[in-house]
XYZ file of C-alpha atoms in Angstrom:
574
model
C -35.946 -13.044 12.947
C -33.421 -10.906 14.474
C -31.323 -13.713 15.803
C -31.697 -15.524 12.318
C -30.069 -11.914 10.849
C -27.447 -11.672 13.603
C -26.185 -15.502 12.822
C -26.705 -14.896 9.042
C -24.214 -11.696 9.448
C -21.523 -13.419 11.514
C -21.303 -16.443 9.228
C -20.496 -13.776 6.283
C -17.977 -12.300 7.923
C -15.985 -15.341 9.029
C -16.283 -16.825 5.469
C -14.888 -13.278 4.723
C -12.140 -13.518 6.838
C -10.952 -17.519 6.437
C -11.136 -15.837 2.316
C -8.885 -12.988 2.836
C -6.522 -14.882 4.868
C -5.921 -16.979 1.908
C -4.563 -14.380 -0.253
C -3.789 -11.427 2.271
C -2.157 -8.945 -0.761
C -5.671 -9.476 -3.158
C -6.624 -6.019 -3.667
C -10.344 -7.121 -4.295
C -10.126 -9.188 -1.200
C -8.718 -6.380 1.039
C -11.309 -4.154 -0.517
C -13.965 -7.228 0.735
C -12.411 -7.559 3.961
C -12.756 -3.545 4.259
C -16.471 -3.945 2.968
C -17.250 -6.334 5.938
C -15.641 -3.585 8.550
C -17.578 -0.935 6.780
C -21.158 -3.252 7.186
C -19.723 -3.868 11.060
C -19.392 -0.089 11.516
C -22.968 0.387 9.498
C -24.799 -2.000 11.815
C -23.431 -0.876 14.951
C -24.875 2.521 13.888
C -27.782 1.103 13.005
C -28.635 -0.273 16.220
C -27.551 2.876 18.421
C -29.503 5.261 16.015
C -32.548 2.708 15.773
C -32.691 1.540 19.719
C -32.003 5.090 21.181
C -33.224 6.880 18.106
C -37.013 5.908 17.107
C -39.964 6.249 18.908
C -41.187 3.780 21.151
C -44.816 4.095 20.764
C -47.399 5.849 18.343
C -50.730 7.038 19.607
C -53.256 7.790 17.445
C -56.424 8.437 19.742
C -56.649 9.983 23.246
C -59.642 7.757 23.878
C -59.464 6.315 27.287
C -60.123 2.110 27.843
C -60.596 0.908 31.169
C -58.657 -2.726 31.627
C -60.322 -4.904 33.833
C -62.874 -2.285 34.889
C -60.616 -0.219 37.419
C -57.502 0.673 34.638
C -57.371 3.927 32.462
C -55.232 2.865 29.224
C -54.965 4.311 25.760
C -54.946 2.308 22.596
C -50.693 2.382 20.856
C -49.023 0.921 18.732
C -45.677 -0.271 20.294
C -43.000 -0.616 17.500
C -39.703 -2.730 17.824
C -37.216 0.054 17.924
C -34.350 -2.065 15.855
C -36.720 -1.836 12.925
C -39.827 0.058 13.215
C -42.329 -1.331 10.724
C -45.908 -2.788 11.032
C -45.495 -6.652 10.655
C -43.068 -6.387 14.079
C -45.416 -3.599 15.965
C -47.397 -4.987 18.352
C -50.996 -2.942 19.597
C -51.429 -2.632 23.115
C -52.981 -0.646 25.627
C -50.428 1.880 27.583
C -50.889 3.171 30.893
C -51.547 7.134 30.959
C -48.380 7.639 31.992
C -46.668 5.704 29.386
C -44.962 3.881 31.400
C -46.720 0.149 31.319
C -48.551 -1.881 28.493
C -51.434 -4.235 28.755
C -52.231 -7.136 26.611
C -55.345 -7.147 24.007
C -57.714 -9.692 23.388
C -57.750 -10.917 20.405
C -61.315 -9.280 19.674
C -60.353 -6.226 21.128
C -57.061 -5.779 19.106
C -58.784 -6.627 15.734
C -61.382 -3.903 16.678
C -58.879 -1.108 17.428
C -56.409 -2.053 15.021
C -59.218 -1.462 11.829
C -60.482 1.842 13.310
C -56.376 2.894 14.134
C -54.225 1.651 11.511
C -50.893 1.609 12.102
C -49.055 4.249 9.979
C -45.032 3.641 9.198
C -43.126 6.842 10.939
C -40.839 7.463 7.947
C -39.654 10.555 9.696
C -37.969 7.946 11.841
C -36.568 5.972 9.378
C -35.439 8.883 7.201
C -33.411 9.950 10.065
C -32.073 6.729 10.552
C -30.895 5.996 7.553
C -29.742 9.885 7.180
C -27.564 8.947 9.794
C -25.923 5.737 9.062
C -25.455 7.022 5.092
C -23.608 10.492 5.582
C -21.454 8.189 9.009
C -20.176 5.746 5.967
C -19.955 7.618 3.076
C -18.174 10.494 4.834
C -15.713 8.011 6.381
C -14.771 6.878 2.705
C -14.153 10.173 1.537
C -12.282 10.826 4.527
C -10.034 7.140 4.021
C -9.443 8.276 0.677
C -9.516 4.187 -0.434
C -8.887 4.873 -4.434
C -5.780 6.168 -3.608
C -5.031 3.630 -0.548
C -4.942 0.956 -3.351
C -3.508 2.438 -5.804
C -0.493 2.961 -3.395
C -0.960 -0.219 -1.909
C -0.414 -1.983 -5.252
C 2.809 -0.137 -6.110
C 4.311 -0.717 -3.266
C 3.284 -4.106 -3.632
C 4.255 -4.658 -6.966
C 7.686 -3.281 -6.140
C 8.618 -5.562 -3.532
C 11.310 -3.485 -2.160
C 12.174 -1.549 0.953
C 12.090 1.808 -1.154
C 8.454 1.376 -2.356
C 7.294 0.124 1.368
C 9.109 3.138 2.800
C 7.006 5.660 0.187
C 3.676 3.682 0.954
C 4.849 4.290 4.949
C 6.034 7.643 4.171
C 2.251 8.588 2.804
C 0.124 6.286 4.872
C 1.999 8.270 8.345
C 0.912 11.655 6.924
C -2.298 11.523 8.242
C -3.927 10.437 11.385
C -6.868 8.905 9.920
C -5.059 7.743 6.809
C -2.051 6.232 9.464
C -5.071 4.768 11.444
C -6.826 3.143 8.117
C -3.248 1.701 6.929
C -2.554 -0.254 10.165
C -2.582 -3.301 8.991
C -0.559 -2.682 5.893
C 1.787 -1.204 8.079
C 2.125 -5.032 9.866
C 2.618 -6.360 6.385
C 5.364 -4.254 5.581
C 7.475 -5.128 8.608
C 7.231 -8.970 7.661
C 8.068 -7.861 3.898
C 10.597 -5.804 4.721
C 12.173 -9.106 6.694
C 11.243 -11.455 3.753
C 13.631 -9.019 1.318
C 16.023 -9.066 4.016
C 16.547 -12.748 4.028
C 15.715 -12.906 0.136
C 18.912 -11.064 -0.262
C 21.265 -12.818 2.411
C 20.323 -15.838 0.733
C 21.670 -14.756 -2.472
C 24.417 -13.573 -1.179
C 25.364 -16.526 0.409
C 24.185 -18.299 -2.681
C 27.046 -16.699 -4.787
C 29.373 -16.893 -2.499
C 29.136 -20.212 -2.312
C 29.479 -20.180 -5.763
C 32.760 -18.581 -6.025
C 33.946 -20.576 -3.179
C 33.030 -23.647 -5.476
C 35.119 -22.294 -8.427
C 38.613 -21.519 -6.221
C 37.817 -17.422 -6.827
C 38.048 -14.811 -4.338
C 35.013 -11.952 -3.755
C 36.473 -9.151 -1.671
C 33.227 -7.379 -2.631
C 30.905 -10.527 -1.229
C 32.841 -10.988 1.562
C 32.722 -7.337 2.491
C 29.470 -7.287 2.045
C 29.111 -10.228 4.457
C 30.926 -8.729 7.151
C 28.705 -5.856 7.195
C 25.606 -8.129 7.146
C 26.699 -10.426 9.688
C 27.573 -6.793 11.858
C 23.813 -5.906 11.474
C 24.215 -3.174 9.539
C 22.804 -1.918 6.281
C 24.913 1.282 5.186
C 28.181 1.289 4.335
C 30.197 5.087 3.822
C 32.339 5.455 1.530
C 35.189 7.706 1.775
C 37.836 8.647 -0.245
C 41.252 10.756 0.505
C 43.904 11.210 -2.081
C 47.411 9.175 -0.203
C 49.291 11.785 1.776
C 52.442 13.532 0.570
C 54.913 14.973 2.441
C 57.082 16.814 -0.377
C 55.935 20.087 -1.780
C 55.737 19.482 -5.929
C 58.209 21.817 -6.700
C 60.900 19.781 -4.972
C 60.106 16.657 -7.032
C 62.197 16.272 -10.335
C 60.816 12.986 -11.480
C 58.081 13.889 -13.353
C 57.086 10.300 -13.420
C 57.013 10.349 -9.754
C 55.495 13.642 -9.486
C 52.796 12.211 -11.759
C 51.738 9.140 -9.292
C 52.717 11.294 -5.871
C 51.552 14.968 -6.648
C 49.896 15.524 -9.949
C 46.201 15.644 -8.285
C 47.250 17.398 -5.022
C 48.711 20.357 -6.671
C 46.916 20.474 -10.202
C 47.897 23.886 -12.146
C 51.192 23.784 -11.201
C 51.612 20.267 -12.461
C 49.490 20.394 -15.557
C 52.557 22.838 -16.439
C 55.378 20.506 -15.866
C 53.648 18.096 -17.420
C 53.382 20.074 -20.347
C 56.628 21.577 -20.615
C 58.046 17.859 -20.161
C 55.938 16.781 -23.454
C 56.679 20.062 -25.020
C 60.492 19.849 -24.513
C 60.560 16.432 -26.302
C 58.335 16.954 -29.095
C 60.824 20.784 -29.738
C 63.873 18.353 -29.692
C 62.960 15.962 -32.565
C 63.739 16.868 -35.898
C 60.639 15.358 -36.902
C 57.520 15.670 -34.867
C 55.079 13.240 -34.617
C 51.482 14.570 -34.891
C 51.013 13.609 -31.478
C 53.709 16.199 -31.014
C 52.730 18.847 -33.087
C 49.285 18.617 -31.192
C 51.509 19.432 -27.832
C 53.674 22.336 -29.659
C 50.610 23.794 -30.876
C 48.091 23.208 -28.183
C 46.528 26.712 -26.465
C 46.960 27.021 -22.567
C 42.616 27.125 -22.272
C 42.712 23.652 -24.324
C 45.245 21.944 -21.643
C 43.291 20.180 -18.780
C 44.502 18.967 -15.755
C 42.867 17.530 -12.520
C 39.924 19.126 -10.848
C 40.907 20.671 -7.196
C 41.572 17.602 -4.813
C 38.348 18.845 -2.509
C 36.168 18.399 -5.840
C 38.022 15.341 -6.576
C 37.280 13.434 -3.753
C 33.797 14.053 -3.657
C 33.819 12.991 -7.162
C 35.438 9.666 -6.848
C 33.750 9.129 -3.665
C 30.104 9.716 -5.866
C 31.990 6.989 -8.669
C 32.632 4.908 -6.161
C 28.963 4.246 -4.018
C 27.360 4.573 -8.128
C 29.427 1.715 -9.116
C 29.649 -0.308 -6.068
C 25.527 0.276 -5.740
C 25.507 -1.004 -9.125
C 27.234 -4.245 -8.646
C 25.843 -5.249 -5.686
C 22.446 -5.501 -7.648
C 23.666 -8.427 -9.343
C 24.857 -10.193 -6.950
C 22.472 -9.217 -3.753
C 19.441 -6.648 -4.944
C 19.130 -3.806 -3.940
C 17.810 -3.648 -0.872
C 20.390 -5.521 1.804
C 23.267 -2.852 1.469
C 23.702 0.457 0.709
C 26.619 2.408 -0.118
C 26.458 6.396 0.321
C 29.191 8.916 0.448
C 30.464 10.747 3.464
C 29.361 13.660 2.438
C 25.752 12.280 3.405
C 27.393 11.500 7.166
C 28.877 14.816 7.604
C 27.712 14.934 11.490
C 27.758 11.466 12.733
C 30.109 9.276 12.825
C 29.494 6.151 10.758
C 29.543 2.097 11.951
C 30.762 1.356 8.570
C 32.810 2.593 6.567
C 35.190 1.873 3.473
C 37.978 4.172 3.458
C 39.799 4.455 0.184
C 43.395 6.405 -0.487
C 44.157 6.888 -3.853
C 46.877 7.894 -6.628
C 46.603 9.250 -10.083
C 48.955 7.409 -11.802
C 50.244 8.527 -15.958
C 53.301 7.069 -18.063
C 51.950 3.480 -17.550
C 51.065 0.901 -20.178
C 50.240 -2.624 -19.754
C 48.688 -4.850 -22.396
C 45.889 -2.593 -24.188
C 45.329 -0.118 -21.967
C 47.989 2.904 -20.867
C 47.958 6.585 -19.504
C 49.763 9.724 -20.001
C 48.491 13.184 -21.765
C 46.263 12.294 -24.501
C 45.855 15.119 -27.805
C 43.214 15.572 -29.942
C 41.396 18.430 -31.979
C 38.293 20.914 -31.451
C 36.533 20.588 -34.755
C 34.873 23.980 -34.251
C 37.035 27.547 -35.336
C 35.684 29.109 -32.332
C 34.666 28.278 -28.840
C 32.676 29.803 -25.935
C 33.981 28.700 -22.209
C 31.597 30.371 -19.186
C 30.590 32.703 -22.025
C 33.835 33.978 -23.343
C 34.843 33.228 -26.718
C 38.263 31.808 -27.213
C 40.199 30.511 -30.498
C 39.349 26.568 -30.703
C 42.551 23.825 -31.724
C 44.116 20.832 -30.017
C 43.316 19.904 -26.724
C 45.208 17.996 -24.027
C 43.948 16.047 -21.015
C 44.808 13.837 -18.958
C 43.909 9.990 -19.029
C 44.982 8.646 -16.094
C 45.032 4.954 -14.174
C 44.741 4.770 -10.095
C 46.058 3.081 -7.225
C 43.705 2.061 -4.492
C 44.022 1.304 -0.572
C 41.088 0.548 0.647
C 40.228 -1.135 4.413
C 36.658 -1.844 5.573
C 36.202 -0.442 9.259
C 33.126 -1.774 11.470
C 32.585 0.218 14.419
C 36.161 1.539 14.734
C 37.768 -1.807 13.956
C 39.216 -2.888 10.739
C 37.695 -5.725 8.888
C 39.496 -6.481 5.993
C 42.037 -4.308 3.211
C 43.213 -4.929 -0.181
C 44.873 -3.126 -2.695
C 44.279 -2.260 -6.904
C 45.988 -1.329 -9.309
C 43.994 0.113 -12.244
C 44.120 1.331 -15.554
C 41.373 3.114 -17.869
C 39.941 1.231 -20.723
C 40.267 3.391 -23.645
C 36.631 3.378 -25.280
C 35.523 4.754 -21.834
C 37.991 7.130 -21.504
C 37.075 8.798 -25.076
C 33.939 10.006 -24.150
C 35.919 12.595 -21.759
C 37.135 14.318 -24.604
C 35.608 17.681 -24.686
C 34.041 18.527 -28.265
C 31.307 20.944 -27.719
C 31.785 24.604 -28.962
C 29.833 25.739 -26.123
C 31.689 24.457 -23.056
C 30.932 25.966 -18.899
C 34.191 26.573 -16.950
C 37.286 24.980 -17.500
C 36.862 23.842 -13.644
C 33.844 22.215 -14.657
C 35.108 20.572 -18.203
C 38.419 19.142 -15.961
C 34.898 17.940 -13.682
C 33.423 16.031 -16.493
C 36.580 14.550 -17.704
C 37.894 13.423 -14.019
C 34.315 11.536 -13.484
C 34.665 9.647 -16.848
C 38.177 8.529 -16.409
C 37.825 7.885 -13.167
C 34.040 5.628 -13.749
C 36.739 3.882 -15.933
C 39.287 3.116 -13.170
C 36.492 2.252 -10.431
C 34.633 0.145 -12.538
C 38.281 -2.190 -13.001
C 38.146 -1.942 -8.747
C 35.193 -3.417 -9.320
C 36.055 -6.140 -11.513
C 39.014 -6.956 -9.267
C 37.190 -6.943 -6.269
C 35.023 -9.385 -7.483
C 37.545 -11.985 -8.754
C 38.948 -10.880 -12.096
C 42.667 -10.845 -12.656
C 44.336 -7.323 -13.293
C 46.518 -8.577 -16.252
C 43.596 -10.378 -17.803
C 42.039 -6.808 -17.338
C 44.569 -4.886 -19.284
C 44.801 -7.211 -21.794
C 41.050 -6.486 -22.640
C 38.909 -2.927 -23.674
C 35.263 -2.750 -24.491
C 34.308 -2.065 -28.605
C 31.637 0.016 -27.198
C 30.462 0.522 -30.548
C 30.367 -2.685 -31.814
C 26.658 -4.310 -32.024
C 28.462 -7.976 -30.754
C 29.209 -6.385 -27.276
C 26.002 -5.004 -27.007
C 24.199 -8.040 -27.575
C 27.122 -10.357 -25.303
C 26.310 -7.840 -22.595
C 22.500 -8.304 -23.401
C 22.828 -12.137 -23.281
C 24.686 -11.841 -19.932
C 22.287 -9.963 -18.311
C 19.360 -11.548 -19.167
C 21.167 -14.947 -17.974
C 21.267 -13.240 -14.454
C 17.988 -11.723 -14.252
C 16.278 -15.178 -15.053
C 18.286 -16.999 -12.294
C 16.964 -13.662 -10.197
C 13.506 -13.811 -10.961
C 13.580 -17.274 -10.491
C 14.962 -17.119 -7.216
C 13.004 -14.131 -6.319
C 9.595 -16.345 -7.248
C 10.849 -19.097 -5.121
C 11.587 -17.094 -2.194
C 8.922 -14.861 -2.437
C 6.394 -17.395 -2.341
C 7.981 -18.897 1.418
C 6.270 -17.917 4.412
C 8.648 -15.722 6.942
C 9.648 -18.448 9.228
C 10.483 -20.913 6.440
C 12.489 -18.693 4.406
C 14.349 -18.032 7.715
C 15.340 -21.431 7.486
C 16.753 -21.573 4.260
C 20.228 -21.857 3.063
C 22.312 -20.213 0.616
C 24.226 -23.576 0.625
C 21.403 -25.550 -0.429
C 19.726 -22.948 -2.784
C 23.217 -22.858 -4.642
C 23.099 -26.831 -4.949
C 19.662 -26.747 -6.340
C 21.053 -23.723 -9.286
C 24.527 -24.731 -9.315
C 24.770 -24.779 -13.189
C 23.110 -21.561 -13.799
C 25.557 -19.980 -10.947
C 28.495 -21.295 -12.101
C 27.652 -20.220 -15.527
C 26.824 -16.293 -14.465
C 30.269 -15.992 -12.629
C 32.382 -17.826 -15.240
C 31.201 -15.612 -17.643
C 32.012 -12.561 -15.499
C 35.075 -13.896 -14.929
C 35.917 -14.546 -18.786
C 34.765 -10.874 -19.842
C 36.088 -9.078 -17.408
C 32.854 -7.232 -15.715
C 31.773 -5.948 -19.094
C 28.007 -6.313 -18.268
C 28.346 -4.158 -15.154
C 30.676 -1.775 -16.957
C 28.205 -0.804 -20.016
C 25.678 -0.890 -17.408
C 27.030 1.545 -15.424
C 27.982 3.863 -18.467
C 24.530 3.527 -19.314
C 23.248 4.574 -15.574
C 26.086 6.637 -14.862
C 27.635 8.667 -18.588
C 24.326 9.510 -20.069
C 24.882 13.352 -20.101
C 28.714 12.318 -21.541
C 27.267 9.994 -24.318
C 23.662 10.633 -24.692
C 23.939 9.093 -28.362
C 26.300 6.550 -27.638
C 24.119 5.846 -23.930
C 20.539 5.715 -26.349
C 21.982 3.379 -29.341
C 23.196 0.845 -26.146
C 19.825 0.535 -24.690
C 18.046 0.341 -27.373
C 20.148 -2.992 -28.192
C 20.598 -4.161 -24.290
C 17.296 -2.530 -22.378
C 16.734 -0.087 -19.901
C 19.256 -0.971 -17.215
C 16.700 0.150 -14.384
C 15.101 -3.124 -15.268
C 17.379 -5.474 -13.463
């Protein structure tokens, strides 16, 4: 009986296992697989608790027997210890000193047997059973399985190295929780690959693509660099270009504009000023543009932030809107961009240094720069708390002039340089309206980052293949329900080809998908590829751009950020 049980159990369990092995990430099946280790565990208990546990023999008379006529026995009952009850008890006689049984005849046992019943010891079995109930139920509390799953399936269901890292993260918290996880913690290392390779693969896959077409990628082919390096952070850091010439000494003010106007802010804000003010004084009749100037009060003009504060924020602009491109073209998982700031005592492997100027008096096309005017509707304003007289305000809309080189390990990989200018939809949602306003500081802050989104978001667009003049030619009707719904259309062209390529992929096992090839994967969706970067060639980067206002402006535009998601989707989607 007991070997029939034994054989019965192990068949169960292999089935189990040969069924979980099918579909390793089945939560039901994991929770099977876990029931099987739990009845393993419960058995094993069983048996200790049972064989060293029970009694070995009941006595229920101290009447003596003599066994072949020279013997003293008593009469017993001796149970089988792995499960004491009657029908596997055996009565025999046992030697006073309990050490050795003796056979019954088979008259003899039914004699003995009527006048001493055999009684079940459920003291025995309560015990038992005591034992092996409070050993498994108090090793579920202590595993905590709800919430195992529950995190198990997120992480699951996200399929990226962020959600694997949380699951890691909580399972590592605890040393019976870590030792529970174990196994997940295998599967992650094998997912964590699989993304890996999921994401070179697209990358190669568009740059194939653009290769195909006669276009250029800096981005991709920066990004490929760094992959092919090993690495999976890139920092970026930005440095306004270096002047040599205090401002004071420069008379150009155009030059002064492009070489010194964010080094030296105040001081320029007031040539500036006086340069607009002196024109708009000499014409016999001003322009409103110029009677905005003449009558514009010195807490309404704003100029750049510090250069310290700018940095850091075009440095933030920067790894926002280069993290938000790559997702198109790579997920997000292969490459990360941070800002130095986050590398403050280490020196990085990669980095993407960028030197910058703030350029004004420029117009090409649609777009141009230079000291833009408009008007505080409100009477009165409050700036930090103190009230001041409201009227026209000044700032500054500017365009920028990158140099940027991509350094591996000391050594530089590639350079490039852009030209930019704002687009002027973007740049209106700088303008500062509020009555209640913090610190000028902060308002020259707010207006830096949105001007500036505007300028890295065209570095964007030209490092990934569009033209500068067919750039400046353009600007985004923000407003307008058809740009909405072309950037909608757009996106939802290249999250299909994603999922569909994700689905693919995702359903290779590890050392198949290690032999794919983005050459062959862009073959097999060479229409839908060429399709996706045609049309980001043709409009310019507009998806990414009202994407990133959308991630990036939504305390600038909340209305404005709400009306375009409604029509397009939440961005976090992609």
């Amino acid at each position: 009986m007991i070997k029939i049980v034994i054989l019965a159990c192990f068949v169960l369990w292999m089935f189990i296992r040969q069924l979980t092995k099918s579909k390793p990430n089945s939560i039901w099946r994991i929770k099977l697989k876990r029931l099987s280790r739990y009845a393993l565990i419960g058995a094993i208990v069983w048996l200790i608790t049972i064989a060293f546990g029970s009694v070995k023999y009941q006595i229920y008379t101290d009447k003596v027997f003599t066994y072949q006529g020279n013997i003293q026995t008593i009469f017993a009952w001796q149970e089988n210890r792995l499960l004491p009850i009657e029908s596997l008890s055996t009565p025999v006689l046992l030697s006073l000193d309990y050490e050795t049984t003796y056979p019954l005849t088979e008259k003899s046992a039914q004699s003995l047997t009527q006048s001493y019943p055999y009684e079940p010891y459920y003291l025995g079995v309560s015990q038992f059973l005591g034992t092996v109930l409070s050993f498994f139920f108090l090793l579920s509390y202590l595993s905590r399985h709800i919430s195992t799953d529950r995190r198990w399936q997120e992480a699951l269901a996200s399929d990226s190295k962020a959600g694997y890292r949380d699951f890691l993260h909580w399972a590592n918290s605890k040393k019976l929780r870590r030792l529970h996880c174990f196994a997940m913690e295998k599967k992650i290392d094998i997912a964590m690959q699989s993304i890996d390779q999921r994401a070179r693969l697209k990358l190669e896959m568009y740059r194939q693509g653009y290769n195909a077409q006669g276009l250029n990628s800096a981005f991709l082919e920066m990004l490929n660099e760094v992959v092919k390096s090993g690495y999976n952070s890139i920092t970026v850091k930005a440095t306004h270009h270096d002047n040599f010439k205090p401002l004071a000494e420069v008379r150009d003010i155009t030059a002064a504009a492009l070489n010194f106007g964010a080094r030296e802010p105040k001081l320029f804000m007031e040539r500036y000023y006086q340069h607009y003010l002196s024109n708009a004084l000499n014409k016999e009749t001003p322009a409103k543009f110029d009677t905005m100037v003449i009558n514009a009060p010195e807490h309404l003009r704003f100029s750049y932030p510090e250069p310290s504060s700018a940095n850091s924020l075009l440095e933030k602009q920067l790894a926002s809107v280069l993290n938000q491109g790559k997702k198109r073209f790579t997920g997000d998982d292969l490459v990360e961009f941070t800002t130095s700031s986050s590398s403050l005592f280490s020196q990085p492997n990669v980095c993407l240094e960028v030197s910058y100027l703030c350029q004004l008096g420029t117009k090409k096309g649609s777009r141009q720069t230079s000291i833009w005017a408009g008007e505080n509707p409100n009477k009165l304003i409050t700036m930090n708390g103190t009230e001041y007289p409201g009227g026209n305000i000044l700032w500054l809309v500017f365009g920028m002039a990158f140099n940027w080189r991509l350094l591996i390990n000391g050594k530089e990989i590639s350079t490039g340089h852009c030209s930019t200018l704002p687009d002027s939809e973007i740049c209106n949602l700088s303008r500062p309206q509020k009555q209640h306003m913090p610190a000028k500081s902060e308002v020259e802050k707010q207006i830096f980052e949105v001007v500036a989104l505007s300028n890295v978001s065209v570095f964007f667009a030209q490092l990934m293949g569009v033209e500068a003049d067919s750039i400046n030619q353009h600007t985004i009707n923000l407003k307008d329900k058809k740009t909405a719904e072309k950037v909608k259309t757009q996106n939802q062209a290249s999250n299909e080809l994603t999922e569909k390529l994700e689905d693919a992929l995702r359903g290779e096992a590890l050392e198949e998908l290690m032999k794919s090839s983005g050459v062959e994967l862009y073959q097999q969706n060479k229409a839908a590829v060429d399709s996706i970067i045609s049309d980001y060639i043709k409009n310019n980067g507009d998806t990414d751009t009202v994407l990133m206002i959308i991630d990036l402006l939504g305390d600038s535009a909340p209305e404005l950020v709400g009306w375009l998601t409604s029509l397009i989707g939440d961005s976090s989607d992609e």
